Amino acid sequence: MNGMIEKVKKMEGKAAGYWTKRILAQLNYSLQLNKALDQKYDECLSQVIDYLYENLESEGTITATCAKEAEALLMPLADDAKKFKMICVAHAHIDMNWMWRWDETVAVTLDTFRTMLDLMNEYPEFTFSQSQASVYRIVEEHDPCMLEEIKKRIKEGRWEVTASTWVEADKNMSGGESLARHILYTKRTLSKMLDLDPDSLKLDYEPDTFGHSVNVPEILSRGGVKYYYHCRGYDGYNLYKWKAPSRKSVIVYREPLWYLGAIEPSMAYYVPEFCTRHNIQAMLKVYGVGDHGGGPTRRDIERIIDMSSWPVFPEIKFGTYREFFEMVEQIEDQLPIVTGELNFVFTGCYTSQSRIKKGNSMLQRRLYEAEAFASAAAISVGKPYPHHQFAKAWEKVLFNQFHDILPGSGTVDTREYAMGLYQQAAGLANTEASKALRAIAANIDTSMWITDESNEESVSEGAGAGFGLEKYQIPQAERGSGRNRIFHVFNPSLYPRNEVIEITVWDWEGSKENMQFLDYEGRPVPFQLLSDKNTHYWGHQYFKVLIAASVPAMGYTTYVLTEKNARIRELPFPLDPRVERPSNLVLENKHLKVVLHPQTGTIVSMIDKSNGLEMVDPGRPAGVFRFIEEDDSRGMTSWVVGNYRKVSIINDSGVKYTEVNNSEGLLRQSIRYTAGFGNSSSLKVHVFLDRDSTRLGYEVECEFRELGERGKGIPQLGFYMPVGYDCRAYRYDVPSGTIERSSMDIDVPAVSWAAAIPKDSGRKALMLICDSKHGFRGVNNSLSLSLIRGSFDPDPHPEVGIHQFTFHISLPNVTSNREMIEEGCNCCYPLRVISAKPSKGEFLPCGSFMDLQEGGIVIQSVKVPEDNRDTDSLIIRGYETEGRRTQVSMLFSRSIAKAYCVDINEKPVETELPVKIEDNHVYFGVEPYKVFTFKVEFAREFRKA
């Protein structure tokens, strides 16, 4: 056998002309076929090879006549050769804005599709497959006539739509609800646009995606997607069933040959072994020029037609992914099972182009809030639900989750377009959230605060227009006037929250010395004035105050700023200092005691006061900012985190304290410091601890001036938090769940948090939560977070400028994933405040629209159904968190007529367990790790909050 192979290789080195290449290709295929058939044709092959080799030796070449005679000698293999098949699927991999602008993506798409349609006109047997709803949206908007041509080819079965996601998206940093919306909006949009059955869109095509999160099979299964195609993230089987922790699975084809390329005879050599190993009769060949579009060429098509006529070759045919996967489905029970995440690929992409990541994180959350508040307004006051506006916003967010955009491996043009889309999506989300909250507020009864105070000289109404939106807040425009100001605080979570919140007060003419906050029952509420002086803002002035707020689940409460009755104040004695006291850099409440180092600002002690245990390692500085120089020798600096060449502790150079406000009794104790690093970069750090909170917060503003350069390395700003105990593992939040990973000295992805899980089950864990970063590292009993990386290709200067981000260090109970997830949500989904005028209304000053009362689940979406244009039903989606069956009880503010399970596409699922209803309660069971969706239809009579 080896001798035959060597002779064929020598002949290939001198091959010239069509017939020589044809016979040698058939010989190579025959050798692999013979191997798969236990050397069945050794004698025949030896004879043919010797014949050709002798001809080459004597003639100096293999003549066409000799090749034809050799092909005739191979005919005994023909029947076995044709038992195997290669299905050739044409595809054009079109990267969304990878190295170019949006207008170029439009041109690439239209030019590629024009080529495909022209080739279809010439070659009746040619078929083509294309993924991504985004490209069909391009055709719809820019060339409607072309769309009609495509629809015609789809009806003929020659153009296969392989899109079940808006783009070929990142699967690690996109939230679980985003992954669900990819399916929902893609199936809805394409079924209408292309006259397709949405159930026909069964393939998630992800050839270039940089890793695949553990719950992807669960989410896909709940959306009617059965098949998965990928290249990266796994190097085991080529055909397998990928099973989620929920036990739901998808059939997966991991491309063995890569997803780009031309049609070559060598592709057939793999067929016998592949088919024999998997007990199927066909192998898939994906072909076509890609990345910048292009698709198959005329040469590819001609070669397929030609090779299909070769007698001793597999059956070569044009085909579709559907054809291949349906064939694989017949042997589904024979496929090996793979569990767990399919990671890691390109770990630099968890941090690079950090502004894009912040935009994605913020907009996913703001859309959740806007939809939840709009849903509450719909079921409580009948406000029309803005389906179209939300779909437009989601489309922009989903587009930016493309696997070269969200990961930050694009150019300056890529980044600028993405940031523009985020601004548009934010405009939609903010507007709809604000309208929903104000619709509810207009129905809250605050008539007890109506006074006859004249407001003719008021300047406050309308103050603060647009204020706070740079931090992705709800618009903060003032609507009240006079000395009595009404503030409604809204909770986007389906559980009650008690937190310190910040309120902005505009143009208030009262006395700060006599100010007070009252709750809706007239009881004084603790508050803390953040500044004695007013700040001027576009013709108005404001001050900020903290209050201790308590808000019911998915509901609201009301607070009033007013003045106490004036009284004669005692004449104060001068407060001249008489005693010098030591510096005190301690932040402490009933849960935590944190001590900072007087010179460096690092954490020297963090005591969990529930058990008196130290949480940090006294031998290693904790809570430190690090300036890291990464080695760039591997290139691809946006994609790859280089080895740490040098690590400097920024805090060790000394910090300058600008504020220490840690007196006992404050709602928020805080310490502020500044520090410099690198090439005149700087940090402004605000460390704070709120009353009754289990979280130590860090608000950071960084002016990053570092530039990466080839040969000199990649600058990185990181945060490092070693822990004072031995870790069993590290737990991270991932789309629609959590995962535990072992200690690894590489960056790994999380949606928003990582926790160092102790070996000692009696300890709490130390948890690091961030509002906009994804690159965590759990190793050697420590957690670290990559904050900013100065990668330099393909975007040469992606990070220069001002960055703002917030992260928290928390101490959750590790026995409850739900508690940990909710702790992360409390950091990332703040309570929202709006001002209002006192008015009569039907709602009590404090109320709840829905409440998760029982169950080990987390809710990730509350919305009005896509097909319901009334306001009498809701879609609720969430997931089980603890890995065991749980019973769920939810309370709503209205009586329920009907409730039942649906899938991600909001279609009823008959096989699911029933949802029980009782007045305004629903009860249902959820299986371990399941992503569930159910629909609630309310009785027509409103039940006010």
Coordinates of N, CA and C in Angstrom, one line a residue, residues 311-420:
P311 N -15.8 8.1 -13.7 CA -16.4 6.8 -13.3 C -16.0 6.3 -12.0
V312 N -14.7 6.5 -11.6 CA -14.2 6.0 -10.4 C -14.0 7.1 -9.4
F313 N -15.0 7.6 -9.0 CA -15.0 8.8 -8.1 C -16.3 8.8 -7.3
P314 N -16.4 9.4 -6.2 CA -17.7 9.5 -5.6 C -18.8 10.2 -6.4
E315 N -20.0 10.0 -6.1 CA -21.0 10.8 -6.8 C -20.9 12.2 -6.3
I316 N -20.6 13.1 -7.3 CA -20.4 14.5 -7.0 C -21.7 15.3 -7.4
K317 N -22.3 16.0 -6.5 CA -23.6 16.6 -6.9 C -23.7 18.0 -6.2
F318 N -24.5 18.9 -6.8 CA -24.9 20.1 -6.2 C -25.9 19.7 -5.1
G319 N -25.9 20.4 -4.0 CA -26.9 20.1 -3.0 C -27.0 21.2 -2.0
T320 N -27.7 20.8 -0.9 CA -28.0 21.7 0.2 C -27.6 21.2 1.6
Y321 N -27.5 22.1 2.5 CA -27.3 21.6 3.9 C -28.5 20.8 4.4
R322 N -29.7 21.2 4.0 CA -30.8 20.4 4.5 C -30.7 19.0 4.1
E323 N -30.3 18.7 2.8 CA -30.2 17.4 2.3 C -29.2 16.6 3.2
F324 N -28.1 17.2 3.5 CA -27.1 16.5 4.2 C -27.5 16.2 5.7
F325 N -28.1 17.2 6.3 CA -28.4 17.1 7.7 C -29.6 16.1 7.9
E326 N -30.5 16.1 6.9 CA -31.6 15.1 7.0 C -31.1 13.7 6.9
M327 N -30.1 13.5 6.1 CA -29.5 12.2 6.0 C -28.8 11.8 7.3
V328 N -28.1 12.8 7.9 CA -27.4 12.5 9.2 C -28.5 12.2 10.3
E329 N -29.6 12.9 10.2 CA -30.7 12.7 11.2 C -31.1 11.2 11.3
Q330 N -31.0 10.5 10.2 CA -31.4 9.1 10.1 C -30.4 8.2 11.0
I331 N -29.2 8.7 11.3 CA -28.3 7.9 12.1 C -28.0 8.7 13.5
E332 N -29.0 9.5 13.8 CA -28.8 10.4 15.0 C -28.5 9.6 16.3
D333 N -29.1 8.4 16.4 CA -28.8 7.6 17.6 C -27.4 7.0 17.7
Q334 N -26.7 7.1 16.5 CA -25.4 6.5 16.5 C -24.3 7.6 16.7
L335 N -24.7 8.9 16.7 CA -23.7 9.9 16.8 C -23.2 10.0 18.3
P336 N -21.9 10.3 18.4 CA -21.3 10.5 19.7 C -21.9 11.8 20.3
I337 N -21.9 11.8 21.6 CA -22.5 12.9 22.4 C -21.4 13.8 22.9
V338 N -21.5 15.1 22.7 CA -20.5 16.0 23.3 C -21.3 17.0 24.2
T339 N -20.7 17.2 25.4 CA -21.3 18.1 26.3 C -20.4 19.3 26.6
G340 N -20.9 20.3 27.3 CA -20.0 21.4 27.7 C -19.9 22.5 26.6
E341 N -19.2 23.5 26.9 CA -19.0 24.6 26.0 C -17.9 24.2 25.0
L342 N -18.0 24.8 23.8 CA -17.0 24.6 22.8 C -16.1 25.9 22.7
N343 N -15.2 26.0 23.6 CA -14.3 27.1 23.7 C -12.9 26.7 24.0
F344 N -11.9 27.5 23.9 CA -11.9 29.0 23.7 C -11.1 29.3 22.5
V345 N -11.5 30.4 21.8 CA -10.9 30.8 20.6 C -10.7 32.3 20.7
F346 N -9.5 32.8 20.4 CA -9.2 34.2 20.3 C -9.7 35.0 21.6
T347 N -8.9 34.7 22.6 CA -9.3 35.3 23.9 C -9.1 36.8 24.0
G348 N -8.4 37.4 23.1 CA -8.3 38.9 23.1 C -9.6 39.5 22.7
C349 N -10.5 38.7 22.0 CA -11.7 39.3 21.6 C -12.7 39.5 22.7
Y350 N -12.4 39.0 23.9 CA -13.3 39.3 25.1 C -13.1 40.7 25.6
T351 N -12.0 41.4 25.1 CA -11.7 42.8 25.6 C -11.5 43.8 24.5
S352 N -11.0 43.4 23.3 CA -10.6 44.4 22.3 C -11.8 45.3 21.8
Q353 N -11.5 46.5 21.5 CA -12.5 47.5 21.1 C -13.6 47.6 22.1
S354 N -13.2 48.0 23.3 CA -14.0 47.9 24.5 C -15.3 48.7 24.4
R355 N -15.3 49.8 23.6 CA -16.5 50.6 23.5 C -17.6 49.8 22.8
I356 N -17.3 49.0 21.9 CA -18.3 48.2 21.3 C -18.9 47.2 22.3
K357 N -18.1 46.6 23.1 CA -18.6 45.7 24.2 C -19.5 46.4 25.2
K358 N -19.1 47.7 25.5 CA -20.0 48.4 26.4 C -21.3 48.7 25.8
G359 N -21.3 49.1 24.5 CA -22.5 49.4 23.8 C -23.5 48.2 23.8
N360 N -22.9 47.0 23.5 CA -23.7 45.8 23.5 C -24.3 45.5 24.9
S361 N -23.4 45.5 25.9 CA -23.9 45.2 27.2 C -25.0 46.1 27.6
M362 N -24.8 47.4 27.5 CA -25.8 48.4 27.9 C -27.1 48.3 27.1
L363 N -27.0 48.1 25.8 CA -28.2 48.1 25.0 C -29.1 46.8 25.2
Q364 N -28.4 45.7 25.4 CA -29.2 44.5 25.8 C -30.0 44.7 27.0
R365 N -29.4 45.4 28.0 CA -30.1 45.6 29.3 C -31.1 46.7 29.2
R366 N -30.8 47.8 28.4 CA -31.8 48.8 28.3 C -33.0 48.3 27.5
L367 N -32.8 47.4 26.6 CA -34.0 46.9 25.9 C -34.8 46.0 26.8
Y368 N -34.2 45.2 27.6 CA -34.9 44.5 28.6 C -35.8 45.4 29.4
E369 N -35.2 46.4 30.0 CA -35.9 47.4 30.8 C -37.1 48.0 30.1
A370 N -36.7 48.5 28.9 CA -37.8 49.2 28.1 C -38.9 48.3 27.8
E371 N -38.7 47.1 27.4 CA -39.8 46.1 27.1 C -40.5 45.8 28.3
A372 N -39.8 45.6 29.4 CA -40.5 45.2 30.7 C -41.4 46.4 31.1
F373 N -40.9 47.6 31.1 CA -41.7 48.8 31.5 C -42.9 49.0 30.6
A374 N -42.6 48.8 29.3 CA -43.7 49.0 28.3 C -44.8 47.9 28.5
S375 N -44.3 46.7 28.8 CA -45.3 45.6 29.1 C -46.2 46.0 30.3
A376 N -45.5 46.5 31.4 CA -46.2 46.9 32.6 C -47.2 48.0 32.2
A377 N -46.8 49.0 31.4 CA -47.7 50.0 31.0 C -48.9 49.5 30.1
A378 N -48.6 48.5 29.3 CA -49.6 47.9 28.5 C -50.7 47.2 29.3
I379 N -50.3 46.4 30.3 CA -51.3 45.6 31.0 C -52.0 46.4 32.1
S380 N -51.4 47.6 32.5 CA -51.9 48.3 33.6 C -52.8 49.5 33.1
V381 N -52.3 50.2 32.1 CA -53.0 51.4 31.6 C -53.5 51.3 30.2
G382 N -53.2 50.2 29.5 CA -53.6 50.0 28.2 C -52.8 50.8 27.2
K383 N -51.6 51.2 27.5 CA -50.7 51.9 26.6 C -50.3 51.0 25.4
P384 N -50.5 51.4 24.2 CA -50.0 50.5 23.0 C -48.6 50.1 23.1
Y385 N -48.3 48.9 22.9 CA -46.9 48.4 23.0 C -46.2 48.6 21.6
P386 N -45.0 49.2 21.7 CA -44.3 49.6 20.4 C -43.5 48.5 19.8
H387 N -44.2 47.5 19.3 CA -43.5 46.3 18.7 C -42.5 46.8 17.6
H388 N -42.9 47.7 16.8 CA -42.0 48.1 15.6 C -40.8 48.7 16.1
Q389 N -40.9 49.6 17.1 CA -39.7 50.3 17.6 C -38.7 49.4 18.3
F390 N -39.3 48.4 19.1 CA -38.4 47.5 19.7 C -37.7 46.6 18.7
A391 N -38.4 46.2 17.7 CA -37.8 45.3 16.6 C -36.7 46.1 15.9
K392 N -36.9 47.4 15.6 CA -35.9 48.2 15.0 C -34.6 48.2 15.9
A393 N -34.8 48.5 17.2 CA -33.7 48.6 18.1 C -32.9 47.2 18.2
W394 N -33.7 46.2 18.3 CA -33.1 44.8 18.4 C -32.3 44.5 17.2
E395 N -32.8 44.9 16.0 CA -32.1 44.6 14.8 C -30.7 45.2 14.8
K396 N -30.6 46.4 15.3 CA -29.3 47.1 15.3 C -28.4 46.4 16.3
V397 N -28.9 46.0 17.4 CA -28.0 45.4 18.5 C -27.6 44.0 17.9
L398 N -28.5 43.3 17.4 CA -28.2 41.9 16.9 C -27.2 42.0 15.7
F399 N -27.3 43.0 14.9 CA -26.3 43.2 13.8 C -24.9 43.3 14.4
N400 N -24.8 44.1 15.4 CA -23.5 44.4 16.0 C -22.9 43.2 16.8
Q401 N -23.7 42.1 16.9 CA -23.2 40.9 17.6 C -22.5 40.0 16.6
F402 N -22.3 40.4 15.3 CA -21.6 39.7 14.3 C -20.2 39.3 14.9
H403 N -19.6 38.2 14.5 CA -18.5 37.7 15.2 C -17.2 38.4 14.9
D404 N -17.2 39.5 14.1 CA -16.0 40.3 13.9 C -16.3 41.7 14.5
I405 N -17.6 42.0 14.8 CA -17.9 43.3 15.4 C -17.8 43.3 16.9
L406 N -18.7 42.6 17.5 CA -18.7 42.5 19.0 C -17.4 42.1 19.5
P407 N -16.7 41.1 18.9 CA -15.4 40.7 19.4 C -14.3 41.7 19.3
G408 N -14.6 42.8 18.5 CA -13.6 43.8 18.4 C -12.4 43.6 17.5
S409 N -12.7 42.7 16.4 CA -11.6 42.4 15.5 C -11.8 43.1 14.2
G410 N -12.4 44.3 14.2 CA -12.6 45.1 13.0 C -11.8 46.3 13.0
T411 N -12.1 47.2 12.0 CA -11.3 48.4 11.7 C -11.9 49.6 12.4
V412 N -11.3 50.7 12.2 CA -11.9 52.0 12.7 C -13.3 52.1 12.1
D413 N -13.5 51.9 10.8 CA -14.8 52.0 10.2 C -15.8 51.1 10.8
T414 N -15.4 49.9 11.1 CA -16.3 48.9 11.8 C -16.8 49.5 13.1
R415 N -15.8 50.0 13.9 CA -16.2 50.5 15.2 C -17.1 51.7 15.1
E416 N -16.8 52.6 14.2 CA -17.6 53.8 14.2 C -19.0 53.5 13.7
Y417 N -19.2 52.6 12.8 CA -20.6 52.3 12.4 C -21.3 51.6 13.5
A418 N -20.6 50.7 14.2 CA -21.3 50.0 15.3 C -21.7 51.0 16.4
M419 N -20.9 51.9 16.7 CA -21.3 52.9 17.8 C -22.4 53.8 17.3
G420 N -22.5 54.0 16.0 CA -23.7 54.8 15.5 C -25.0 54.0 15.7

